[in-house]
Amino acid sequence: MTSIAQEEIKLTNAQIAWRAAQDIVDGAYVNLGIGFPEMVARYQPPGREAIFHTENGILDFGEAPKPGEEDWDLINAGKKAVTLKPGASFFHHADSFAMVRGGHLDVAILGALQVAQSGDLANWRVGSKGVPAVGGAMDLVHGAKQVFVITEHVTKNGEPKLVEKCTFPLTGVACVTRVYTSHAVIDIVERRFVLREKLAALSVEELQSMTGAPLHIEGSVADLIVPEV
Amino acid sequence: MTSIAQEEIKLTNAQIAWRAAQDIVDGAYVNLGIGFPEMVARYQPPGREAIFHTENGILDFGEAPKPGEEDWDLINAGKKAVTLKPGASFFHHADSFAMVRGGHLDVAILGALQVAQSGDLANWRVGSKGVPAVGGAMDLVHGAKQVFVITEHVTKNGEPKLVEKCTFPLTGVACVTRVYTSHAVIDIVERRFVLREKLAALSVEELQSMTGAPLHIEGSVADLIVPEV
Amino acid sequence: MNKTSQSLAAAVSEIGDGATVMIGGFGGSGAPIELIHALISRGPKDLTVINNNAGNGRIGIAAMIDAGMVRKMICSFPKSSDPRAFTDKYLAGEIELELVPQGTLAERIRAGGAGIPAFYTPTAYGTELAEGKPISEFDGRHYVQERWLKADFAIIKAHLGDRHGNLTYNKAARNFNPLMCMAAASTIVQVSRIVEAGEIDPEHVVTPGIFVDRVVEVSQPRQEEELIRAGVTYA
Amino acid sequence: MNKTSQSLAAAVSEIGDGATVMIGGFGGSGAPIELIHALISRGPKDLTVINNNAGNGRIGIAAMIDAGMVRKMICSFPKSSDPRAFTDKYLAGEIELELVPQGTLAERIRAGGAGIPAFYTPTAYGTELAEGKPISEFDGRHYVQERWLKADFAIIKAHLGDRHGNLTYNKAARNFNPLMCMAAASTIVQVSRIVEAGEIDPEHVVTPGIFVDRVVEVSQPRQEEELIRAGVTYA
């Protein structure tokens, strides 16, 4: 049952990004982690203006320039070329992380290897092999008013990514506030997973079987409805 | 003997300021305390260019503007109107004190109530009465590579200002490196006053009798020669 | 995203009794006189005010003190050319004073804005202003542990501002203003001119809009120093 | 007061074996390629290099590593589109790595420049990157004590510079550069253009000259990213 549900009934990455984007309010200051989280910027609801922050010192950057029009002094944290919107500003790295650590960002959206029910996040390193690299992830998880994770609900091998306790090296302790997965939207409230939305085709029991820690229900669970994107 | 020496043979404030100014090298970054120390700027030797710093966020300010031409957004730490030299810059208070605390100033020149042989300085408060006010003095005494004091050698009542131990509240501990007085130039070396220059008309014994801690002599003592200014 | 406010009164309308308020400026340079006077009209009591000084003459912060709005001042230099307002209340025991060295004051405010709860500085080591504070030794030298300063509100004077809250300042009127913008839960700014988003070159923005909540235009701001010299008092 | 230097070789002539060198830039943005290559020509060994990354391809910091000049890297992200130079030496145990979260790296460098020997940050609390560091609780939350970072030299890329050392930067090429200028005993800067003192508006100076020791003009600086894409290697 579970394996069928996983393979056949789930959101694409684009749909997970779309769902997270719906929760970014007008005027929010947002940092999107490198890679998958960057996709969230594409799905801002019309009429809402979010201001994107990048660790390397830009507020209010926009889409990628056309190929051939890149200015490699104008890049984001993922070292991709970007453009500016009217009202943009440049600042150095210490001011940039003052914005992060000082609680000035409304939302940070990150990927995850594992999220624990306590809100602990592991997303920077699988084990002790290879070259470790942390970047700004450990800073971003502290400071932003809300820390969202977007992720597949389970690994490629079908193992839960939402767990009782992370086994991979931690990025931060008790920092994640909400998780958007391929199957559900889950808040972290007082060290517990609280299920807010799930795919209609999936029972709570099926979702629980894919989750490594208890799912709590407070009030009703809404259907997770996402358009084709 | 001593009282005659004090009254008749001594440098004016302008002359003390002149003498201190001779020790500021070309290209030095200098902060002059409010009041008497500001006078040092007048006596920069020709051909030498010092860059003056003020705590409220200017590097390379110049003389006062003509009366009536003041811009009251362009003031120094003493709230006096100033002008800019080519190459000036503005910055906020945290960057300004990063320059101070971070050891980027070459010289700070301050007034004193008392200087101890250990280099302790008391210059902000006489006792515990009235309204206390400290400003930037406690920051300036730490960080500048050299901290010069300019002062009368004794108080108006003839009491030593160079002492074994300060009795007034301290501004900083072991911070003064050199003292220019109305009668002498004295270095502080390993918690001792080392006499470098004295007025020719004054014997070492006379100077010692006006000083509250032992004057040490290493090598020769030069004559303190200052023009009429 | 529109942070502009239509009036001074609206801009300060959320500042209530007991608030901690950072007020920009160094002496009269960068002092938001019009916002301060709007706040006096509103009249909250029991305020803690953070500023380098403690008012001058009978205007600005001095007029706030005269109006009995200030319970405590946190500052480095509570003296001015006419310091009566603060001095009288202080000597009468009617106002509290936390005296902070100027560089430590600046760094504590920056720390508040940057999410740094404490830091070490050589400033004030061995003096009465370090009494009761933790001391640590690093590389053979002694340092004082200082805590961050935050505020409920900051009242700021800037030069240009846009609807995002991006700001520039005029000359040395910058001083504490950019730091206080960072350290307050809500930052209220008077600017000489509101410009379109994008009119301030992104390279020349001194305070990025993320640190600003409200911007109100005061096109001919008064300069505290000139008011003092003219003998003006807050009516 | 003239901090201009006539050649890249002269500008880096004092950097010797065993030095700690901060190198500006974030990836290729703000990376002082010409100064780095001048340093490789000079060839000091046993360097500790501080940069956000650890080189890319076969140029810049990667070429320093290839040349065996680097004993230790202090960085947040030793990965890039072509990280072989660092990766090979690291996995062979031939280069040391101190991995620092990016915001902590920036703040440690600023602290070095600002005379703050230590500060507290929430970053890395409870993770392996905080192991062995003092932990303190402030207002019910845990923080890690981090120490300042200083260097013997900083190698910086800026846009405009004058004989006083005043600097501006190009767009996001600012990044770590202004902080590193503050934190090194000697700061060496390549600029695209040397201008007369006073040509940079005092309001637009990003790095005041007090933080700068040498300025050398490189009028057509190469961009690391473009060199990487063109497959260029340091000869």
PDB file of C-alpha atoms in Angstrom, chain C:
ATOM      1  CA  MET C   1       5.047  46.829   0.034  1.00  0.00           C
ATOM      2  CA  ASN C   2       4.418  50.397   1.036  1.00  0.00           C
ATOM      3  CA  LYS C   3       5.924  51.603   4.287  1.00  0.00           C
ATOM      4  CA  THR C   4       5.147  55.269   3.797  1.00  0.00           C
ATOM      5  CA  SER C   5       3.019  56.942   6.428  1.00  0.00           C
ATOM      6  CA  GLN C   6       0.846  59.969   5.761  1.00  0.00           C
ATOM      7  CA  SER C   7       1.482  61.902   8.971  1.00  0.00           C
ATOM      8  CA  LEU C   8       3.871  62.203  11.858  1.00  0.00           C
ATOM      9  CA  ALA C   9       1.007  61.458  14.254  1.00  0.00           C
ATOM     10  CA  ALA C  10       0.166  58.225  12.423  1.00  0.00           C
ATOM     11  CA  ALA C  11       3.816  57.228  12.325  1.00  0.00           C
ATOM     12  CA  VAL C  12       4.201  57.317  16.122  1.00  0.00           C
ATOM     13  CA  SER C  13       0.673  56.131  16.939  1.00  0.00           C
ATOM     14  CA  GLU C  14       1.740  52.745  18.310  1.00  0.00           C
ATOM     15  CA  ILE C  15       4.270  54.012  20.854  1.00  0.00           C
ATOM     16  CA  GLY C  16       2.640  53.454  24.233  1.00  0.00           C
ATOM     17  CA  ASP C  17       3.391  53.751  27.942  1.00  0.00           C
ATOM     18  CA  GLY C  18       6.431  51.860  29.156  1.00  0.00           C
ATOM     19  CA  ALA C  19       8.015  51.465  25.730  1.00  0.00           C
ATOM     20  CA  THR C  20      11.768  51.437  25.143  1.00  0.00           C
ATOM     21  CA  VAL C  21      12.538  53.956  22.410  1.00  0.00           C
ATOM     22  CA  MET C  22      15.826  54.476  20.605  1.00  0.00           C
ATOM     23  CA  ILE C  23      16.135  58.011  19.280  1.00  0.00           C
ATOM     24  CA  GLY C  24      18.712  58.685  16.585  1.00  0.00           C
ATOM     25  CA  GLY C  25      21.166  61.529  16.434  1.00  0.00           C
ATOM     26  CA  PHE C  26      24.354  62.782  18.016  1.00  0.00           C
ATOM     27  CA  GLY C  27      23.575  66.112  19.604  1.00  0.00           C
ATOM     28  CA  GLY C  28      21.442  67.855  16.989  1.00  0.00           C
ATOM     29  CA  SER C  29      22.967  66.043  14.011  1.00  0.00           C
ATOM     30  CA  GLY C  30      20.500  63.408  12.863  1.00  0.00           C
ATOM     31  CA  ALA C  31      18.011  64.173  15.640  1.00  0.00           C
ATOM     32  CA  PRO C  32      14.424  63.496  14.452  1.00  0.00           C
ATOM     33  CA  ILE C  33      12.934  66.629  16.014  1.00  0.00           C
ATOM     34  CA  GLU C  34       9.577  66.442  14.210  1.00  0.00           C
ATOM     35  CA  LEU C  35       8.986  62.803  15.168  1.00  0.00           C
ATOM     36  CA  ILE C  36       9.966  63.534  18.767  1.00  0.00           C
ATOM     37  CA  HIS C  37       7.528  66.442  18.921  1.00  0.00           C
ATOM     38  CA  ALA C  38       4.789  64.265  17.424  1.00  0.00           C
ATOM     39  CA  LEU C  39       5.526  61.758  20.166  1.00  0.00           C
ATOM     40  CA  ILE C  40       5.257  64.472  22.810  1.00  0.00           C
ATOM     41  CA  SER C  41       1.835  65.399  21.403  1.00  0.00           C
ATOM     42  CA  ARG C  42       0.856  61.759  21.770  1.00  0.00           C
ATOM     43  CA  GLY C  43       2.259  61.738  25.300  1.00  0.00           C
ATOM     44  CA  PRO C  44       3.167  58.177  26.350  1.00  0.00           C
ATOM     45  CA  LYS C  45       4.684  57.934  29.842  1.00  0.00           C
ATOM     46  CA  ASP C  46       7.292  55.837  31.576  1.00  0.00           C
ATOM     47  CA  LEU C  47       9.554  55.557  28.550  1.00  0.00           C
ATOM     48  CA  THR C  48      13.106  54.282  28.486  1.00  0.00           C
ATOM     49  CA  VAL C  49      14.989  56.431  25.978  1.00  0.00           C
ATOM     50  CA  ILE C  50      18.250  55.426  24.324  1.00  0.00           C
ATOM     51  CA  ASN C  51      20.264  58.226  22.712  1.00  0.00           C
ATOM     52  CA  ASN C  52      23.888  59.329  22.836  1.00  0.00           C
ATOM     53  CA  ASN C  53      22.884  62.423  24.802  1.00  0.00           C
ATOM     54  CA  ALA C  54      20.005  63.433  27.043  1.00  0.00           C
ATOM     55  CA  GLY C  55      18.540  66.462  25.350  1.00  0.00           C
ATOM     56  CA  ASN C  56      19.433  70.107  24.951  1.00  0.00           C
ATOM     57  CA  GLY C  57      17.457  73.261  25.760  1.00  0.00           C
ATOM     58  CA  ARG C  58      13.680  72.942  25.775  1.00  0.00           C
ATOM     59  CA  ILE C  59      13.086  70.967  22.573  1.00  0.00           C
ATOM     60  CA  GLY C  60      13.457  67.377  21.368  1.00  0.00           C
ATOM     61  CA  ILE C  61      14.449  64.850  24.037  1.00  0.00           C
ATOM     62  CA  ALA C  62      14.772  67.664  26.591  1.00  0.00           C
ATOM     63  CA  ALA C  63      11.124  68.547  25.974  1.00  0.00           C
ATOM     64  CA  MET C  64      10.177  64.860  26.429  1.00  0.00           C
ATOM     65  CA  ILE C  65      11.935  64.938  29.785  1.00  0.00           C
ATOM     66  CA  ASP C  66      10.254  68.239  30.671  1.00  0.00           C
ATOM     67  CA  ALA C  67       6.917  66.616  29.830  1.00  0.00           C
ATOM     68  CA  GLY C  68       7.611  63.851  32.352  1.00  0.00           C
ATOM     69  CA  MET C  69       7.549  61.114  29.705  1.00  0.00           C
ATOM     70  CA  VAL C  70      10.982  59.613  30.435  1.00  0.00           C
ATOM     71  CA  ARG C  71      11.608  57.198  33.299  1.00  0.00           C
ATOM     72  CA  LYS C  72      15.127  56.226  32.288  1.00  0.00           C
ATOM     73  CA  MET C  73      17.871  57.443  29.939  1.00  0.00           C
ATOM     74  CA  ILE C  74      20.501  55.125  28.485  1.00  0.00           C
ATOM     75  CA  CYS C  75      23.254  57.332  27.049  1.00  0.00           C
ATOM     76  CA  SER C  76      26.965  58.145  26.991  1.00  0.00           C
ATOM     77  CA  PHE C  77      26.918  61.903  27.481  1.00  0.00           C
ATOM     78  CA  PRO C  78      23.971  63.497  29.289  1.00  0.00           C
ATOM     79  CA  LYS C  79      25.415  66.970  28.897  1.00  0.00           C
ATOM     80  CA  SER C  80      24.838  69.669  26.300  1.00  0.00           C
ATOM     81  CA  SER C  81      25.011  73.417  25.884  1.00  0.00           C
ATOM     82  CA  ASP C  82      21.801  73.675  27.955  1.00  0.00           C
ATOM     83  CA  PRO C  83      21.340  70.429  29.879  1.00  0.00           C
ATOM     84  CA  ARG C  84      18.834  71.722  32.478  1.00  0.00           C
ATOM     85  CA  ALA C  85      15.951  69.393  31.605  1.00  0.00           C
ATOM     86  CA  PHE C  86      17.901  66.223  32.352  1.00  0.00           C
ATOM     87  CA  THR C  87      20.145  67.657  35.075  1.00  0.00           C
ATOM     88  CA  ASP C  88      17.275  68.978  37.189  1.00  0.00           C
ATOM     89  CA  LYS C  89      15.333  65.704  37.077  1.00  0.00           C
ATOM     90  CA  TYR C  90      18.465  63.609  37.624  1.00  0.00           C
ATOM     91  CA  LEU C  91      19.623  65.575  40.660  1.00  0.00           C
ATOM     92  CA  ALA C  92      16.070  65.418  42.045  1.00  0.00           C
ATOM     93  CA  GLY C  93      16.136  61.616  41.657  1.00  0.00           C
ATOM     94  CA  GLU C  94      13.244  61.713  39.205  1.00  0.00           C
ATOM     95  CA  ILE C  95      14.981  60.066  36.263  1.00  0.00           C
ATOM     96  CA  GLU C  96      17.179  56.996  36.062  1.00  0.00           C
ATOM     97  CA  LEU C  97      20.486  57.014  34.177  1.00  0.00           C
ATOM     98  CA  GLU C  98      22.394  54.106  32.650  1.00  0.00           C
ATOM     99  CA  LEU C  99      25.688  55.597  31.546  1.00  0.00           C
ATOM    100  CA  VAL C 100      27.398  53.637  28.732  1.00  0.00           C
ATOM    101  CA  PRO C 101      30.675  54.462  26.986  1.00  0.00           C
ATOM    102  CA  GLN C 102      29.900  55.748  23.515  1.00  0.00           C
ATOM    103  CA  GLY C 103      31.561  52.948  21.550  1.00  0.00           C
ATOM    104  CA  THR C 104      30.020  50.323  23.799  1.00  0.00           C
ATOM    105  CA  LEU C 105      26.624  51.967  23.346  1.00  0.00           C
ATOM    106  CA  ALA C 106      27.018  51.804  19.561  1.00  0.00           C
ATOM    107  CA  GLU C 107      28.184  48.189  19.635  1.00  0.00           C
ATOM    108  CA  ARG C 108      25.441  47.093  22.060  1.00  0.00           C
ATOM    109  CA  ILE C 109      22.847  48.546  19.680  1.00  0.00           C
ATOM    110  CA  ARG C 110      24.459  46.885  16.675  1.00  0.00           C
ATOM    111  CA  ALA C 111      24.570  43.598  18.615  1.00  0.00           C
ATOM    112  CA  GLY C 112      20.845  43.946  19.312  1.00  0.00           C
ATOM    113  CA  GLY C 113      20.216  44.343  15.619  1.00  0.00           C
ATOM    114  CA  ALA C 114      22.580  41.538  14.616  1.00  0.00           C
ATOM    115  CA  GLY C 115      21.313  38.855  17.012  1.00  0.00           C
ATOM    116  CA  ILE C 116      24.475  38.872  19.155  1.00  0.00           C
ATOM    117  CA  PRO C 117      23.322  38.657  22.794  1.00  0.00           C
ATOM    118  CA  ALA C 118      26.716  39.526  24.273  1.00  0.00           C
ATOM    119  CA  PHE C 119      30.247  40.472  23.295  1.00  0.00           C
ATOM    120  CA  TYR C 120      33.540  41.399  24.908  1.00  0.00           C
ATOM    121  CA  THR C 121      35.218  44.797  24.789  1.00  0.00           C
ATOM    122  CA  PRO C 122      38.307  46.263  26.445  1.00  0.00           C
ATOM    123  CA  THR C 123      36.367  49.486  27.033  1.00  0.00           C
ATOM    124  CA  ALA C 124      35.698  50.341  30.690  1.00  0.00           C
ATOM    125  CA  TYR C 125      37.770  47.463  32.060  1.00  0.00           C
ATOM    126  CA  GLY C 126      38.927  48.436  35.550  1.00  0.00           C
ATOM    127  CA  THR C 127      36.497  51.363  35.788  1.00  0.00           C
ATOM    128  CA  GLU C 128      33.287  51.879  37.715  1.00  0.00           C
ATOM    129  CA  LEU C 129      31.277  51.456  34.498  1.00  0.00           C
ATOM    130  CA  ALA C 130      32.319  47.792  34.382  1.00  0.00           C
ATOM    131  CA  GLU C 131      31.288  47.046  37.955  1.00  0.00           C
ATOM    132  CA  GLY C 132      29.149  43.916  38.204  1.00  0.00           C
ATOM    133  CA  LYS C 133      29.841  42.847  34.625  1.00  0.00           C
ATOM    134  CA  PRO C 134      31.548  39.535  33.765  1.00  0.00           C
ATOM    135  CA  ILE C 135      35.255  39.881  32.952  1.00  0.00           C
ATOM    136  CA  SER C 136      37.145  37.447  30.727  1.00  0.00           C
ATOM    137  CA  GLU C 137      40.730  37.176  29.640  1.00  0.00           C
ATOM    138  CA  PHE C 138      41.566  36.556  25.991  1.00  0.00           C
ATOM    139  CA  ASP C 139      45.160  36.307  24.794  1.00  0.00           C
ATOM    140  CA  GLY C 140      46.399  37.783  28.078  1.00  0.00           C
ATOM    141  CA  ARG C 141      44.199  40.880  28.090  1.00  0.00           C
ATOM    142  CA  HIS C 142      41.078  41.617  30.131  1.00  0.00           C
ATOM    143  CA  TYR C 143      37.706  42.355  28.575  1.00  0.00           C
ATOM    144  CA  VAL C 144      34.252  43.276  29.834  1.00  0.00           C
ATOM    145  CA  GLN C 145      31.196  41.325  28.711  1.00  0.00           C
ATOM    146  CA  GLU C 146      28.507  43.658  27.414  1.00  0.00           C
ATOM    147  CA  ARG C 147      24.917  42.736  26.484  1.00  0.00           C
ATOM    148  CA  TRP C 148      22.901  43.674  23.423  1.00  0.00           C
ATOM    149  CA  LEU C 149      20.474  46.593  23.500  1.00  0.00           C
ATOM    150  CA  LYS C 150      17.130  46.320  21.771  1.00  0.00           C
ATOM    151  CA  ALA C 151      14.115  48.589  21.691  1.00  0.00           C
ATOM    152  CA  ASP C 152      10.412  48.427  20.990  1.00  0.00           C
ATOM    153  CA  PHE C 153      10.691  51.434  18.684  1.00  0.00           C
ATOM    154  CA  ALA C 154      13.365  53.479  16.977  1.00  0.00           C
ATOM    155  CA  ILE C 155      12.753  57.073  15.878  1.00  0.00           C
ATOM    156  CA  ILE C 156      15.147  58.014  13.136  1.00  0.00           C
ATOM    157  CA  LYS C 157      16.051  60.946  10.897  1.00  0.00           C
ATOM    158  CA  ALA C 158      17.292  60.149   7.396  1.00  0.00           C
ATOM    159  CA  HIS C 159      17.712  62.032   4.133  1.00  0.00           C
ATOM    160  CA  LEU C 160      16.125  60.047   1.277  1.00  0.00           C
ATOM    161  CA  GLY C 161      13.726  57.136   1.707  1.00  0.00           C
ATOM    162  CA  ASP C 162      11.581  54.954  -0.550  1.00  0.00           C
ATOM    163  CA  ARG C 163       8.465  52.831  -0.035  1.00  0.00           C
ATOM    164  CA  HIS C 164      10.658  49.805   0.774  1.00  0.00           C
ATOM    165  CA  GLY C 165      12.281  51.743   3.601  1.00  0.00           C
ATOM    166  CA  ASN C 166      15.685  52.073   1.943  1.00  0.00           C
ATOM    167  CA  LEU C 167      17.484  55.076   3.429  1.00  0.00           C
ATOM    168  CA  THR C 168      20.373  57.489   2.946  1.00  0.00           C
ATOM    169  CA  TYR C 169      21.582  60.042   5.481  1.00  0.00           C
ATOM    170  CA  ASN C 170      23.019  63.532   5.345  1.00  0.00           C
ATOM    171  CA  LYS C 171      26.740  63.727   6.180  1.00  0.00           C
ATOM    172  CA  ALA C 172      27.546  63.047   9.860  1.00  0.00           C
ATOM    173  CA  ALA C 173      23.813  62.866  10.650  1.00  0.00           C
ATOM    174  CA  ARG C 174      24.302  59.153   9.988  1.00  0.00           C
ATOM    175  CA  ASN C 175      25.894  58.413  13.423  1.00  0.00           C
ATOM    176  CA  PHE C 176      23.662  56.101  15.526  1.00  0.00           C
ATOM    177  CA  ASN C 177      20.723  56.102  13.091  1.00  0.00           C
ATOM    178  CA  PRO C 178      21.577  53.058  10.929  1.00  0.00           C
ATOM    179  CA  LEU C 179      22.325  50.999  14.054  1.00  0.00           C
ATOM    180  CA  MET C 180      19.098  51.904  15.795  1.00  0.00           C
ATOM    181  CA  CYS C 181      17.132  50.993  12.649  1.00  0.00           C
ATOM    182  CA  MET C 182      18.468  47.455  13.110  1.00  0.00           C
ATOM    183  CA  ALA C 183      17.821  47.109  16.820  1.00  0.00           C
ATOM    184  CA  ALA C 184      14.162  48.083  17.216  1.00  0.00           C
ATOM    185  CA  ALA C 185      11.109  45.880  16.747  1.00  0.00           C
ATOM    186  CA  SER C 186       9.543  48.806  14.879  1.00  0.00           C
ATOM    187  CA  THR C 187      11.568  51.534  13.167  1.00  0.00           C
ATOM    188  CA  ILE C 188       9.948  54.844  12.277  1.00  0.00           C
ATOM    189  CA  VAL C 189      11.849  57.211  10.021  1.00  0.00           C
ATOM    190  CA  GLN C 190      11.407  60.825   8.974  1.00  0.00           C
ATOM    191  CA  VAL C 191      13.041  61.612   5.635  1.00  0.00           C
ATOM    192  CA  SER C 192      13.523  64.884   3.825  1.00  0.00           C
ATOM    193  CA  ARG C 193      12.196  63.318   0.649  1.00  0.00           C
ATOM    194  CA  ILE C 194      10.369  60.155  -0.334  1.00  0.00           C
ATOM    195  CA  VAL C 195      11.626  58.918  -3.694  1.00  0.00           C
ATOM    196  CA  GLU C 196      10.504  56.132  -6.018  1.00  0.00           C
ATOM    197  CA  ALA C 197      11.809  52.627  -5.392  1.00  0.00           C
ATOM    198  CA  GLY C 198      14.986  52.354  -7.463  1.00  0.00           C
ATOM    199  CA  GLU C 199      15.849  56.063  -7.309  1.00  0.00           C
ATOM    200  CA  ILE C 200      18.418  55.389  -4.613  1.00  0.00           C
ATOM    201  CA  ASP C 201      21.301  53.554  -6.284  1.00  0.00           C
ATOM    202  CA  PRO C 202      21.486  50.072  -4.714  1.00  0.00           C
ATOM    203  CA  GLU C 203      25.188  50.778  -4.073  1.00  0.00           C
ATOM    204  CA  HIS C 204      24.353  53.918  -2.067  1.00  0.00           C
ATOM    205  CA  VAL C 205      21.637  52.548   0.217  1.00  0.00           C
ATOM    206  CA  VAL C 206      22.960  52.930   3.762  1.00  0.00           C
ATOM    207  CA  THR C 207      20.035  51.304   5.587  1.00  0.00           C
ATOM    208  CA  PRO C 208      18.310  48.541   3.594  1.00  0.00           C
ATOM    209  CA  GLY C 209      14.536  48.590   3.905  1.00  0.00           C
ATOM    210  CA  ILE C 210      14.397  45.333   5.863  1.00  0.00           C
ATOM    211  CA  PHE C 211      15.333  47.359   8.944  1.00  0.00           C
ATOM    212  CA  VAL C 212      12.587  49.951   8.478  1.00  0.00           C
ATOM    213  CA  ASP C 213       8.850  49.839   9.189  1.00  0.00           C
ATOM    214  CA  ARG C 214       7.491  53.326   8.532  1.00  0.00           C
ATOM    215  CA  VAL C 215       8.688  56.273   6.502  1.00  0.00           C
ATOM    216  CA  VAL C 216       7.178  59.743   6.754  1.00  0.00           C
ATOM    217  CA  GLU C 217       8.244  62.781   4.750  1.00  0.00           C
ATOM    218  CA  VAL C 218       9.257  65.972   6.557  1.00  0.00           C
ATOM    219  CA  SER C 219      10.447  68.066   3.666  1.00  0.00           C
ATOM    220  CA  GLN C 220      11.993  70.940   5.639  1.00  0.00           C
ATOM    221  CA  PRO C 221      13.248  69.285   8.819  1.00  0.00           C
ATOM    222  CA  ARG C 222      14.369  71.574  11.581  1.00  0.00           C
ATOM    223  CA  GLN C 223      17.899  71.282  12.910  1.00  0.00           C
ATOM    224  CA  GLU C 224      18.109  71.018  16.705  1.00  0.00           C
ATOM    225  CA  GLU C 225      21.265  73.120  16.870  1.00  0.00           C
ATOM    226  CA  GLU C 226      19.635  75.978  14.973  1.00  0.00           C
ATOM    227  CA  LEU C 227      16.530  75.841  17.160  1.00  0.00           C
ATOM    228  CA  ILE C 228      18.710  75.925  20.287  1.00  0.00           C
ATOM    229  CA  ARG C 229      20.640  78.923  18.979  1.00  0.00           C
ATOM    230  CA  ALA C 230      17.352  80.647  18.169  1.00  0.00           C
ATOM    231  CA  GLY C 231      16.115  79.960  21.707  1.00  0.00           C
ATOM    232  CA  VAL C 232      13.112  77.950  20.486  1.00  0.00           C
ATOM    233  CA  THR C 233      11.178  75.919  23.047  1.00  0.00           C
ATOM    234  CA  TYR C 234       8.629  73.165  22.506  1.00  0.00           C
ATOM    235  CA  ALA C 235       5.244  74.875  23.019  1.00  0.00           C
TER     236      ALA C 235
END
